[in-house]
PDB file of C-alpha atoms in Angstrom:
ATOM      1  CA  MET A  28       0.000   0.000   0.000  1.00  0.00           C
ATOM      2  CA  ASN A  29       1.521   3.369  -1.009  1.00  0.00           C
ATOM      3  CA  HIS A  30       1.917   6.335   1.296  1.00  0.00           C
ATOM      4  CA  VAL A  31      -0.936   8.269  -0.273  1.00  0.00           C
ATOM      5  CA  MET A  32      -3.385   5.431   0.348  1.00  0.00           C
ATOM      6  CA  ARG A  33      -2.208   5.063   3.960  1.00  0.00           C
ATOM      7  CA  TYR A  34      -2.755   8.773   4.664  1.00  0.00           C
ATOM      8  CA  LEU A  35      -6.166   8.631   2.997  1.00  0.00           C
ATOM      9  CA  MET A  36      -7.308   5.690   5.131  1.00  0.00           C
ATOM     10  CA  LEU A  37      -5.912   7.285   8.293  1.00  0.00           C
ATOM     11  CA  GLY A  38      -7.794  10.496   7.513  1.00  0.00           C
ATOM     12  CA  LEU A  39     -11.042   8.581   6.991  1.00  0.00           C
ATOM     13  CA  ALA A  40     -10.573   6.759  10.300  1.00  0.00           C
ATOM     14  CA  ILE A  41      -9.922   9.994  12.173  1.00  0.00           C
ATOM     15  CA  GLY A  42     -12.972  11.563  10.558  1.00  0.00           C
ATOM     16  CA  PHE A  43     -15.103   8.554  11.453  1.00  0.00           C
ATOM     17  CA  PHE A  44     -14.146   8.603  15.127  1.00  0.00           C
ATOM     18  CA  SER A  45     -14.487  12.398  15.299  1.00  0.00           C
ATOM     19  CA  CYS A  46     -17.989  12.228  13.887  1.00  0.00           C
ATOM     20  CA  GLU A  47     -18.861   9.414  16.269  1.00  0.00           C
ATOM     21  CA  THR A  48     -17.704  11.539  19.225  1.00  0.00           C
ATOM     22  CA  ASP A  49     -19.616  14.564  17.968  1.00  0.00           C
ATOM     23  CA  ASP A  50     -22.749  12.454  17.494  1.00  0.00           C
ATOM     24  CA  ASP A  51     -22.406  11.066  21.015  1.00  0.00           C
ATOM     25  CA  GLN A  52     -22.244  14.577  22.401  1.00  0.00           C
ATOM     26  CA  LEU A  53     -25.192  15.735  20.303  1.00  0.00           C
ATOM     27  CA  ARG A  54     -27.278  12.858  21.604  1.00  0.00           C
ATOM     28  CA  ASP A  55     -26.723  14.043  25.196  1.00  0.00           C
ATOM     29  CA  MET A  56     -28.611  17.321  25.445  1.00  0.00           C
ATOM     30  CA  GLU A  57     -30.151  16.615  28.845  1.00  0.00           C
ATOM     31  CA  ALA A  58     -29.197  18.362  32.081  1.00  0.00           C
ATOM     32  CA  PRO A  59     -28.413  16.298  35.186  1.00  0.00           C
ATOM     33  CA  VAL A  60     -31.340  15.171  37.316  1.00  0.00           C
ATOM     34  CA  ILE A  61     -31.486  16.297  40.953  1.00  0.00           C
ATOM     35  CA  GLY A  62     -33.348  13.985  43.311  1.00  0.00           C
ATOM     36  CA  ALA A  63     -33.495  12.484  46.794  1.00  0.00           C
ATOM     37  CA  ALA A  64     -30.456  10.844  48.388  1.00  0.00           C
ATOM     38  CA  ASP A  65     -30.195   7.058  48.452  1.00  0.00           C
ATOM     39  CA  GLY A  66     -32.792   5.565  50.774  1.00  0.00           C
ATOM     40  CA  ARG A  67     -34.478   8.947  51.335  1.00  0.00           C
ATOM     41  CA  ASP A  68     -37.896   9.994  50.091  1.00  0.00           C
ATOM     42  CA  ALA A  69     -37.197  13.727  49.701  1.00  0.00           C
ATOM     43  CA  ILE A  70     -34.439  16.307  49.276  1.00  0.00           C
ATOM     44  CA  ARG A  71     -33.356  18.115  52.449  1.00  0.00           C
ATOM     45  CA  PRO A  72     -33.998  20.827  53.294  1.00  0.00           C
ATOM     46  CA  GLY A  73     -37.576  20.628  52.088  1.00  0.00           C
ATOM     47  CA  HIS A  74     -39.569  23.667  51.050  1.00  0.00           C
ATOM     48  CA  GLY A  75     -41.039  25.392  54.101  1.00  0.00           C
ATOM     49  CA  GLU A  76     -38.822  23.459  56.507  1.00  0.00           C
ATOM     50  CA  ILE A  77     -38.485  25.159  59.893  1.00  0.00           C
ATOM     51  CA  ARG A  78     -35.289  24.805  61.883  1.00  0.00           C
ATOM     52  CA  ALA A  79     -36.192  25.044  65.555  1.00  0.00           C
ATOM     53  CA  ALA A  80     -34.581  27.565  67.896  1.00  0.00           C
ATOM     54  CA  THR A  81     -32.848  24.668  69.677  1.00  0.00           C
ATOM     55  CA  THR A  82     -30.918  23.581  66.558  1.00  0.00           C
ATOM     56  CA  ASP A  83     -27.699  25.010  65.116  1.00  0.00           C
ATOM     57  CA  HIS A  84     -27.455  23.161  61.793  1.00  0.00           C
ATOM     58  CA  MET A  85     -29.317  21.605  58.901  1.00  0.00           C
ATOM     59  CA  HIS A  86     -28.963  18.284  57.068  1.00  0.00           C
ATOM     60  CA  VAL A  87     -28.189  18.498  53.355  1.00  0.00           C
ATOM     61  CA  ARG A  88     -29.417  15.403  51.502  1.00  0.00           C
ATOM     62  CA  PHE A  89     -29.764  15.001  47.742  1.00  0.00           C
ATOM     63  CA  SER A  90     -28.500  13.139  44.694  1.00  0.00           C
ATOM     64  CA  VAL A  91     -27.461  14.146  41.175  1.00  0.00           C
ATOM     65  CA  GLU A  92     -27.475  11.763  38.235  1.00  0.00           C
ATOM     66  CA  ASP A  93     -26.275  12.102  34.650  1.00  0.00           C
ATOM     67  CA  PRO A  94     -25.401   9.217  32.275  1.00  0.00           C
ATOM     68  CA  SER A  95     -22.541  11.127  30.630  1.00  0.00           C
ATOM     69  CA  GLY A  96     -20.872  12.150  33.873  1.00  0.00           C
ATOM     70  CA  ILE A  97     -21.252  14.970  36.384  1.00  0.00           C
ATOM     71  CA  ALA A  98     -18.876  17.919  36.160  1.00  0.00           C
ATOM     72  CA  GLN A  99     -19.962  20.134  39.051  1.00  0.00           C
ATOM     73  CA  VAL A 100     -22.745  20.669  41.583  1.00  0.00           C
ATOM     74  CA  ARG A 101     -23.374  23.938  43.396  1.00  0.00           C
ATOM     75  CA  VAL A 102     -25.251  24.312  46.689  1.00  0.00           C
ATOM     76  CA  ASP A 103     -26.218  27.897  47.453  1.00  0.00           C
ATOM     77  CA  ILE A 104     -27.905  29.534  50.437  1.00  0.00           C
ATOM     78  CA  HIS A 105     -28.817  33.213  50.486  1.00  0.00           C
ATOM     79  CA  ASN A 106     -31.308  35.338  52.376  1.00  0.00           C
ATOM     80  CA  GLY A 107     -34.986  35.410  51.474  1.00  0.00           C
ATOM     81  CA  PHE A 108     -35.850  38.285  53.805  1.00  0.00           C
ATOM     82  CA  ASP A 109     -36.339  40.949  51.170  1.00  0.00           C
ATOM     83  CA  GLY A 110     -38.034  39.300  48.206  1.00  0.00           C
ATOM     84  CA  HIS A 111     -34.930  38.571  46.081  1.00  0.00           C
ATOM     85  CA  THR A 112     -33.392  42.064  46.140  1.00  0.00           C
ATOM     86  CA  HIS A 113     -30.774  40.777  48.613  1.00  0.00           C
ATOM     87  CA  GLY A 114     -30.133  44.113  50.264  1.00  0.00           C
ATOM     88  CA  ARG A 115     -28.054  44.644  53.365  1.00  0.00           C
ATOM     89  CA  ILE A 116     -28.827  46.310  56.669  1.00  0.00           C
ATOM     90  CA  GLN A 117     -26.671  47.449  59.555  1.00  0.00           C
ATOM     91  CA  THR A 118     -27.034  44.807  62.232  1.00  0.00           C
ATOM     92  CA  ASP A 119     -24.971  42.940  64.809  1.00  0.00           C
ATOM     93  CA  PHE A 120     -26.285  39.692  63.355  1.00  0.00           C
ATOM     94  CA  GLU A 121     -24.952  37.888  60.300  1.00  0.00           C
ATOM     95  CA  LEU A 122     -26.797  36.468  57.299  1.00  0.00           C
ATOM     96  CA  LEU A 123     -26.125  32.840  56.427  1.00  0.00           C
ATOM     97  CA  ASN A 124     -24.461  32.723  52.996  1.00  0.00           C
ATOM     98  CA  VAL A 125     -23.247  29.439  51.513  1.00  0.00           C
ATOM     99  CA  ASN A 126     -21.644  28.621  48.155  1.00  0.00           C
ATOM    100  CA  ASP A 127     -20.494  24.985  48.246  1.00  0.00           C
ATOM    101  CA  ILE A 128     -19.011  23.553  45.039  1.00  0.00           C
ATOM    102  CA  TYR A 129     -18.969  19.752  44.633  1.00  0.00           C
ATOM    103  CA  SER A 130     -16.489  18.526  42.012  1.00  0.00           C
ATOM    104  CA  PRO A 131     -13.712  15.946  41.508  1.00  0.00           C
ATOM    105  CA  ASP A 132     -11.117  18.513  42.593  1.00  0.00           C
ATOM    106  CA  ALA A 133     -13.106  20.369  45.284  1.00  0.00           C
ATOM    107  CA  SER A 134     -10.950  21.974  47.980  1.00  0.00           C
ATOM    108  CA  ASN A 135     -13.131  20.409  50.688  1.00  0.00           C
ATOM    109  CA  PRO A 136     -12.700  16.598  50.666  1.00  0.00           C
ATOM    110  CA  SER A 137     -16.355  16.174  51.714  1.00  0.00           C
ATOM    111  CA  PHE A 138     -17.413  17.778  48.409  1.00  0.00           C
ATOM    112  CA  ARG A 139     -15.297  15.586  46.106  1.00  0.00           C
ATOM    113  CA  PHE A 140     -16.561  12.809  43.871  1.00  0.00           C
ATOM    114  CA  PRO A 141     -14.691  10.573  41.352  1.00  0.00           C
ATOM    115  CA  GLN A 142     -13.902  11.945  37.901  1.00  0.00           C
ATOM    116  CA  GLY A 143     -16.568  10.765  35.430  1.00  0.00           C
ATOM    117  CA  ALA A 144     -19.032   9.752  38.151  1.00  0.00           C
ATOM    118  CA  THR A 145     -22.585   9.394  36.844  1.00  0.00           C
ATOM    119  CA  ARG A 146     -24.219   9.617  40.267  1.00  0.00           C
ATOM    120  CA  LEU A 147     -23.474  11.779  43.300  1.00  0.00           C
ATOM    121  CA  ASN A 148     -25.096  10.930  46.617  1.00  0.00           C
ATOM    122  CA  VAL A 149     -24.916  13.554  49.373  1.00  0.00           C
ATOM    123  CA  ASP A 150     -26.037  12.396  52.813  1.00  0.00           C
ATOM    124  CA  GLY A 151     -23.337  12.753  55.439  1.00  0.00           C
ATOM    125  CA  THR A 152     -22.231  14.805  58.409  1.00  0.00           C
ATOM    126  CA  GLY A 153     -19.452  16.455  56.416  1.00  0.00           C
ATOM    127  CA  THR A 154     -21.979  18.197  54.188  1.00  0.00           C
ATOM    128  CA  ASP A 155     -24.360  19.470  56.898  1.00  0.00           C
ATOM    129  CA  ILE A 156     -24.524  23.243  57.214  1.00  0.00           C
ATOM    130  CA  TYR A 157     -24.016  24.868  60.628  1.00  0.00           C
ATOM    131  CA  TRP A 158     -24.784  28.395  61.850  1.00  0.00           C
ATOM    132  CA  GLY A 159     -23.606  27.710  65.404  1.00  0.00           C
ATOM    133  CA  GLY A 160     -20.807  25.852  67.172  1.00  0.00           C
ATOM    134  CA  ASN A 161     -17.318  24.977  65.948  1.00  0.00           C
ATOM    135  CA  ASN A 162     -18.399  24.300  62.354  1.00  0.00           C
ATOM    136  CA  SER A 163     -20.484  27.461  61.982  1.00  0.00           C
ATOM    137  CA  ARG A 164     -20.569  29.207  58.600  1.00  0.00           C
ATOM    138  CA  VAL A 165     -21.103  32.554  60.359  1.00  0.00           C
ATOM    139  CA  SER A 166     -18.592  34.263  62.610  1.00  0.00           C
ATOM    140  CA  GLY A 167     -21.173  35.685  65.029  1.00  0.00           C
ATOM    141  CA  ASN A 168     -24.898  35.187  65.596  1.00  0.00           C
ATOM    142  CA  VAL A 169     -27.048  34.185  62.640  1.00  0.00           C
ATOM    143  CA  LEU A 170     -29.959  36.388  61.598  1.00  0.00           C
ATOM    144  CA  ALA A 171     -33.212  34.462  62.092  1.00  0.00           C
ATOM    145  CA  GLY A 172     -35.638  34.226  59.198  1.00  0.00           C
ATOM    146  CA  PRO A 173     -36.201  32.789  55.707  1.00  0.00           C
ATOM    147  CA  TYR A 174     -33.382  31.543  53.509  1.00  0.00           C
ATOM    148  CA  HIS A 175     -33.400  30.296  49.917  1.00  0.00           C
ATOM    149  CA  PHE A 176     -31.633  26.982  49.267  1.00  0.00           C
ATOM    150  CA  THR A 177     -30.737  25.983  45.694  1.00  0.00           C
ATOM    151  CA  ILE A 178     -28.989  23.075  43.986  1.00  0.00           C
ATOM    152  CA  GLN A 179     -27.595  23.483  40.464  1.00  0.00           C
ATOM    153  CA  ALA A 180     -25.715  20.869  38.429  1.00  0.00           C
ATOM    154  CA  ILE A 181     -23.766  20.654  35.166  1.00  0.00           C
ATOM    155  CA  ASP A 182     -22.567  17.594  33.245  1.00  0.00           C
ATOM    156  CA  ILE A 183     -19.299  17.026  31.383  1.00  0.00           C
ATOM    157  CA  HIS A 184     -20.852  18.275  28.101  1.00  0.00           C
ATOM    158  CA  GLY A 185     -21.986  21.571  29.620  1.00  0.00           C
ATOM    159  CA  ASN A 186     -25.668  20.694  29.990  1.00  0.00           C
ATOM    160  CA  GLN A 187     -26.867  22.423  33.131  1.00  0.00           C
ATOM    161  CA  THR A 188     -29.976  22.647  35.243  1.00  0.00           C
ATOM    162  CA  SER A 189     -31.895  25.918  35.270  1.00  0.00           C
ATOM    163  CA  TYR A 190     -34.695  27.844  36.947  1.00  0.00           C
ATOM    164  CA  GLY A 191     -36.515  28.257  33.645  1.00  0.00           C
ATOM    165  CA  ASP A 192     -37.451  24.598  33.250  1.00  0.00           C
ATOM    166  CA  GLY A 193     -37.596  23.791  36.955  1.00  0.00           C
ATOM    167  CA  SER A 194     -34.603  21.435  36.859  1.00  0.00           C
ATOM    168  CA  ASN A 195     -32.778  23.369  39.585  1.00  0.00           C
ATOM    169  CA  TYR A 196     -33.873  22.534  43.111  1.00  0.00           C
ATOM    170  CA  LEU A 197     -35.227  25.546  45.002  1.00  0.00           C
ATOM    171  CA  ALA A 198     -36.619  25.628  48.545  1.00  0.00           C
ATOM    172  CA  THR A 199     -37.192  28.215  51.253  1.00  0.00           C
ATOM    173  CA  PHE A 200     -36.398  27.166  54.817  1.00  0.00           C
ATOM    174  CA  TYR A 201     -36.663  29.140  58.063  1.00  0.00           C
ATOM    175  CA  ILE A 202     -34.134  29.504  60.866  1.00  0.00           C
ATOM    176  CA  ARG A 203     -35.622  30.245  64.283  1.00  0.00           C
ATOM    177  CA  THR A 204     -33.491  31.415  67.183  1.00  0.00           C
ATOM    178  CA  PRO A 205     -34.058  32.059  70.916  1.00  0.00           C
ATOM    179  CA  TYR A 206     -33.603  35.810  70.351  1.00  0.00           C
ATOM    180  CA  ALA A 207     -36.008  36.259  67.408  1.00  0.00           C
ATOM    181  CA  PRO A 208     -39.577  37.484  68.116  1.00  0.00           C
ATOM    182  CA  GLU A 209     -41.835  34.835  69.640  1.00  0.00           C
ATOM    183  CA  VAL A 210     -45.324  34.120  68.265  1.00  0.00           C
ATOM    184  CA  SER A 211     -47.875  31.884  69.962  1.00  0.00           C
ATOM    185  CA  VAL A 212     -51.538  31.171  69.179  1.00  0.00           C
ATOM    186  CA  THR A 213     -53.146  29.554  72.208  1.00  0.00           C
ATOM    187  CA  ASN A 214     -56.691  28.700  71.038  1.00  0.00           C
ATOM    188  CA  LEU A 215     -55.793  25.829  68.724  1.00  0.00           C
ATOM    189  CA  HIS A 216     -58.038  22.757  68.409  1.00  0.00           C
ATOM    190  CA  ASP A 217     -56.164  19.684  67.143  1.00  0.00           C
ATOM    191  CA  GLY A 218     -53.495  22.032  65.856  1.00  0.00           C
ATOM    192  CA  GLU A 219     -55.906  24.304  63.951  1.00  0.00           C
ATOM    193  CA  ILE A 220     -57.756  27.570  64.498  1.00  0.00           C
ATOM    194  CA  GLU A 221     -61.502  27.032  64.173  1.00  0.00           C
ATOM    195  CA  GLY A 222     -63.366  29.608  62.065  1.00  0.00           C
ATOM    196  CA  GLU A 223     -66.910  30.093  60.813  1.00  0.00           C
ATOM    197  CA  ALA A 224     -67.630  31.569  57.395  1.00  0.00           C
ATOM    198  CA  GLY A 225     -68.890  35.145  57.626  1.00  0.00           C
ATOM    199  CA  GLU A 226     -67.772  35.541  61.242  1.00  0.00           C
ATOM    200  CA  ALA A 227     -64.729  37.174  62.829  1.00  0.00           C
ATOM    201  CA  LEU A 228     -61.850  34.762  63.329  1.00  0.00           C
ATOM    202  CA  GLU A 229     -60.936  34.338  66.989  1.00  0.00           C
ATOM    203  CA  VAL A 230     -57.175  34.388  67.431  1.00  0.00           C
ATOM    204  CA  GLU A 231     -55.828  34.277  70.971  1.00  0.00           C
ATOM    205  CA  GLY A 232     -52.184  34.472  71.916  1.00  0.00           C
ATOM    206  CA  PHE A 233     -49.304  36.906  71.701  1.00  0.00           C
ATOM    207  CA  ILE A 234     -46.346  38.306  69.800  1.00  0.00           C
ATOM    208  CA  ARG A 235     -43.454  39.312  72.016  1.00  0.00           C
ATOM    209  CA  LYS A 236     -39.807  40.109  72.433  1.00  0.00           C
ATOM    210  CA  THR A 237     -38.107  37.217  74.233  1.00  0.00           C
ATOM    211  CA  SER A 238     -36.051  37.405  77.432  1.00  0.00           C
ATOM    212  CA  HIS A 239     -32.853  36.407  75.605  1.00  0.00           C
ATOM    213  CA  THR A 240     -30.000  38.898  76.011  1.00  0.00           C
ATOM    214  CA  LEU A 241     -29.745  39.313  72.217  1.00  0.00           C
ATOM    215  CA  SER A 242     -33.460  39.956  71.745  1.00  0.00           C
ATOM    216  CA  THR A 243     -34.441  43.427  70.478  1.00  0.00           C
ATOM    217  CA  ASP A 244     -37.717  45.370  70.337  1.00  0.00           C
ATOM    218  CA  LEU A 245     -40.501  44.508  67.911  1.00  0.00           C
ATOM    219  CA  LYS A 246     -40.523  46.669  64.782  1.00  0.00           C
ATOM    220  CA  PHE A 247     -43.001  45.268  62.238  1.00  0.00           C
ATOM    221  CA  VAL A 248     -45.989  42.888  62.200  1.00  0.00           C
ATOM    222  CA  TRP A 249     -47.594  41.581  58.992  1.00  0.00           C
ATOM    223  CA  ILE A 250     -50.661  39.321  59.235  1.00  0.00           C
ATOM    224  CA  ARG A 251     -52.420  37.653  56.319  1.00  0.00           C
ATOM    225  CA  LEU A 252     -55.172  35.089  55.740  1.00  0.00           C
ATOM    226  CA  MET A 253     -54.685  33.219  52.482  1.00  0.00           C
ATOM    227  CA  GLU A 254     -55.255  30.008  50.609  1.00  0.00           C
ATOM    228  CA  GLU A 255     -53.201  27.089  51.895  1.00  0.00           C
ATOM    229  CA  GLU A 256     -49.608  27.276  50.727  1.00  0.00           C
ATOM    230  CA  ASP A 257     -48.068  24.691  48.449  1.00  0.00           C
ATOM    231  CA  GLU A 258     -44.635  24.579  46.866  1.00  0.00           C
ATOM    232  CA  HIS A 259     -45.222  28.126  45.591  1.00  0.00           C
ATOM    233  CA  ASP A 260     -43.773  30.576  48.099  1.00  0.00           C
ATOM    234  CA  HIS A 261     -45.899  33.727  48.396  1.00  0.00           C
ATOM    235  CA  GLU A 262     -43.001  35.714  49.849  1.00  0.00           C
ATOM    236  CA  HIS A 263     -41.119  35.509  46.545  1.00  0.00           C
ATOM    237  CA  HIS A 264     -43.282  38.329  45.201  1.00  0.00           C
ATOM    238  CA  ALA A 265     -43.295  42.032  45.946  1.00  0.00           C
ATOM    239  CA  HIS A 266     -46.557  43.167  47.483  1.00  0.00           C
ATOM    240  CA  ALA A 267     -47.290  46.119  45.246  1.00  0.00           C
ATOM    241  CA  ARG A 268     -50.751  44.616  44.971  1.00  0.00           C
ATOM    242  CA  ARG A 269     -52.685  42.017  46.912  1.00  0.00           C
ATOM    243  CA  LEU A 270     -51.966  38.461  45.848  1.00  0.00           C
ATOM    244  CA  SER A 271     -54.774  36.362  44.418  1.00  0.00           C
ATOM    245  CA  GLY A 272     -56.000  33.929  47.063  1.00  0.00           C
ATOM    246  CA  GLU A 273     -55.328  36.402  49.871  1.00  0.00           C
ATOM    247  CA  PHE A 274     -58.397  37.330  51.916  1.00  0.00           C
ATOM    248  CA  TYR A 275     -56.904  39.550  54.612  1.00  0.00           C
ATOM    249  CA  GLU A 276     -53.776  41.654  55.003  1.00  0.00           C
ATOM    250  CA  ARG A 277     -52.826  44.108  57.760  1.00  0.00           C
ATOM    251  CA  MET A 278     -49.490  45.639  58.777  1.00  0.00           C
ATOM    252  CA  TRP A 279     -48.243  47.535  61.811  1.00  0.00           C
ATOM    253  CA  GLY A 280     -44.927  49.358  62.077  1.00  0.00           C
ATOM    254  CA  SER A 281     -42.425  49.513  59.215  1.00  0.00           C
ATOM    255  CA  SER A 282     -40.549  46.636  57.577  1.00  0.00           C
ATOM    256  CA  THR A 283     -36.779  46.778  57.520  1.00  0.00           C
ATOM    257  CA  TRP A 284     -36.551  44.257  54.727  1.00  0.00           C
ATOM    258  CA  ARG A 285     -39.443  45.002  52.386  1.00  0.00           C
ATOM    259  CA  GLN A 286     -39.680  48.460  50.948  1.00  0.00           C
ATOM    260  CA  GLY A 287     -43.137  49.994  51.104  1.00  0.00           C
ATOM    261  CA  LEU A 288     -44.568  47.619  53.720  1.00  0.00           C
ATOM    262  CA  ASN A 289     -45.756  49.681  56.682  1.00  0.00           C
ATOM    263  CA  GLY A 290     -48.818  50.512  58.696  1.00  0.00           C
ATOM    264  CA  PRO A 291     -50.021  52.140  61.908  1.00  0.00           C
ATOM    265  CA  GLU A 292     -47.745  52.263  64.925  1.00  0.00           C
ATOM    266  CA  LEU A 293     -47.343  49.037  66.874  1.00  0.00           C
ATOM    267  CA  PRO A 294     -49.420  48.971  70.081  1.00  0.00           C
ATOM    268  CA  SER A 295     -46.286  47.798  71.934  1.00  0.00           C
ATOM    269  CA  ASN A 296     -42.685  47.064  71.012  1.00  0.00           C
ATOM    270  CA  THR A 297     -42.293  44.319  73.613  1.00  0.00           C
ATOM    271  CA  GLU A 298     -45.566  42.307  73.751  1.00  0.00           C
ATOM    272  CA  ILE A 299     -48.755  42.384  71.664  1.00  0.00           C
ATOM    273  CA  ASN A 300     -52.026  40.642  72.515  1.00  0.00           C
ATOM    274  CA  LEU A 301     -53.325  39.034  69.308  1.00  0.00           C
ATOM    275  CA  ALA A 302     -56.979  39.096  70.347  1.00  0.00           C
ATOM    276  CA  GLU A 303     -56.767  42.844  70.950  1.00  0.00           C
ATOM    277  CA  LEU A 304     -54.750  43.500  67.799  1.00  0.00           C
ATOM    278  CA  LEU A 305     -57.247  41.635  65.604  1.00  0.00           C
ATOM    279  CA  SER A 306     -60.367  43.312  66.949  1.00  0.00           C
ATOM    280  CA  GLY A 307     -62.578  46.155  65.742  1.00  0.00           C
ATOM    281  CA  GLN A 308     -61.592  47.431  62.312  1.00  0.00           C
ATOM    282  CA  ASN A 309     -58.726  44.913  62.228  1.00  0.00           C
ATOM    283  CA  GLU A 310     -60.853  41.801  62.746  1.00  0.00           C
ATOM    284  CA  ILE A 311     -60.504  38.969  60.244  1.00  0.00           C
ATOM    285  CA  ILE A 312     -63.786  37.963  58.587  1.00  0.00           C
ATOM    286  CA  VAL A 313     -63.654  34.332  57.479  1.00  0.00           C
ATOM    287  CA  PRO A 314     -64.604  34.023  53.791  1.00  0.00           C
ATOM    288  CA  ALA A 315     -67.305  31.640  52.560  1.00  0.00           C
ATOM    289  CA  GLY A 316     -66.586  28.819  50.146  1.00  0.00           C
ATOM    290  CA  GLU A 317     -63.298  27.798  51.754  1.00  0.00           C
ATOM    291  CA  ASP A 318     -62.404  24.675  53.711  1.00  0.00           C
ATOM    292  CA  HIS A 319     -58.893  25.346  55.009  1.00  0.00           C
ATOM    293  CA  LEU A 320     -56.856  28.552  54.982  1.00  0.00           C
ATOM    294  CA  ASP A 321     -53.501  29.689  56.325  1.00  0.00           C
ATOM    295  CA  LEU A 322     -53.033  32.465  58.861  1.00  0.00           C
ATOM    296  CA  VAL A 323     -49.497  33.794  58.267  1.00  0.00           C
ATOM    297  CA  ILE A 324     -47.833  35.973  60.915  1.00  0.00           C
ATOM    298  CA  TRP A 325     -44.552  37.665  59.964  1.00  0.00           C
ATOM    299  CA  VAL A 326     -42.727  39.662  62.677  1.00  0.00           C
ATOM    300  CA  GLU A 327     -39.483  41.663  62.488  1.00  0.00           C
ATOM    301  CA  ASP A 328     -37.431  43.069  65.330  1.00  0.00           C
ATOM    302  CA  VAL A 329     -35.186  46.139  65.341  1.00  0.00           C
ATOM    303  CA  ALA A 330     -32.067  44.035  64.628  1.00  0.00           C
ATOM    304  CA  GLY A 331     -33.641  42.538  61.497  1.00  0.00           C
ATOM    305  CA  ASN A 332     -34.521  39.078  62.822  1.00  0.00           C
ATOM    306  CA  VAL A 333     -37.666  37.652  61.232  1.00  0.00           C
ATOM    307  CA  SER A 334     -40.102  35.168  62.747  1.00  0.00           C
ATOM    308  CA  ARG A 335     -42.690  33.637  60.424  1.00  0.00           C
ATOM    309  CA  TYR A 336     -45.422  31.367  61.745  1.00  0.00           C
ATOM    310  CA  VAL A 337     -48.195  29.667  59.763  1.00  0.00           C
ATOM    311  CA  TYR A 338     -51.387  28.438  61.428  1.00  0.00           C
ATOM    312  CA  GLU A 339     -53.974  26.334  59.614  1.00  0.00           C
ATOM    313  CA  VAL A 340     -57.530  27.654  59.820  1.00  0.00           C
ATOM    314  CA  HIS A 341     -60.400  25.162  59.577  1.00  0.00           C
ATOM    315  CA  VAL A 342     -63.553  26.790  58.211  1.00  0.00           C
ATOM    316  CA  ASP A 343     -66.950  25.426  59.260  1.00  0.00           C
TER     317      ASP A 343
END
């Protein structure tokens, strides 16, 4: 075989394998799939998850799968206090901000996975996120309130998850602390507030500043009665207008976090009686045609801590 024929055959072979590689890449146009960790029935944290005032950390549990191989996974936590504008305030407390990158060469050994791995399973103590104690991600005291948790993933061909098609994982969880405002409804029946259509809703209990040394005065109270929440988080939207499915909305004081949310002066900056607050012109009239509703109480203190409580209302 002469040299010309050899070069011709070699060129055809290279072209064949190049096309085969290109075709393989073209066939994989799918982003990685984010799901529950092995043996778990849901991703953690779940949407609406509340971290009690007695806890200082949160479990992170999820999996990522891609048949071509996973390149990188990003876990992000940022504040959800201000409706996605992510502003800053002067406070002695610190927002929890996390940007964990999982990859084969991650600087943190707990975030590494083998090169070319098609499945990543995250469910261990090394990946839990702390806001207190020796492993805390904040240097001081964490600001209590809502935080957005997201998982994003990209495969070796550059296909990546996105918000547009819902392939990213997005959840809002809430950190409670002993120094954030305390809310308590005391007239619950089997965990619900009983209401009668067309009548004023009876809500007994209190909102108050706690006795903790870091607790500060109450600054803003926002109370709403709305359709039961699902995976759609109402607080993601600015309240330039009343949301559909919202039957009652009242505010007292002025919000630090949400521009334009304000109302009459608070009756007290240390303790508020809910029955007195929701009386007279502020009473909540239970709408007809509803079975269950949510009473949402959002409270801010002077330092910027947020307490958000949701109580289910059963309508007779």
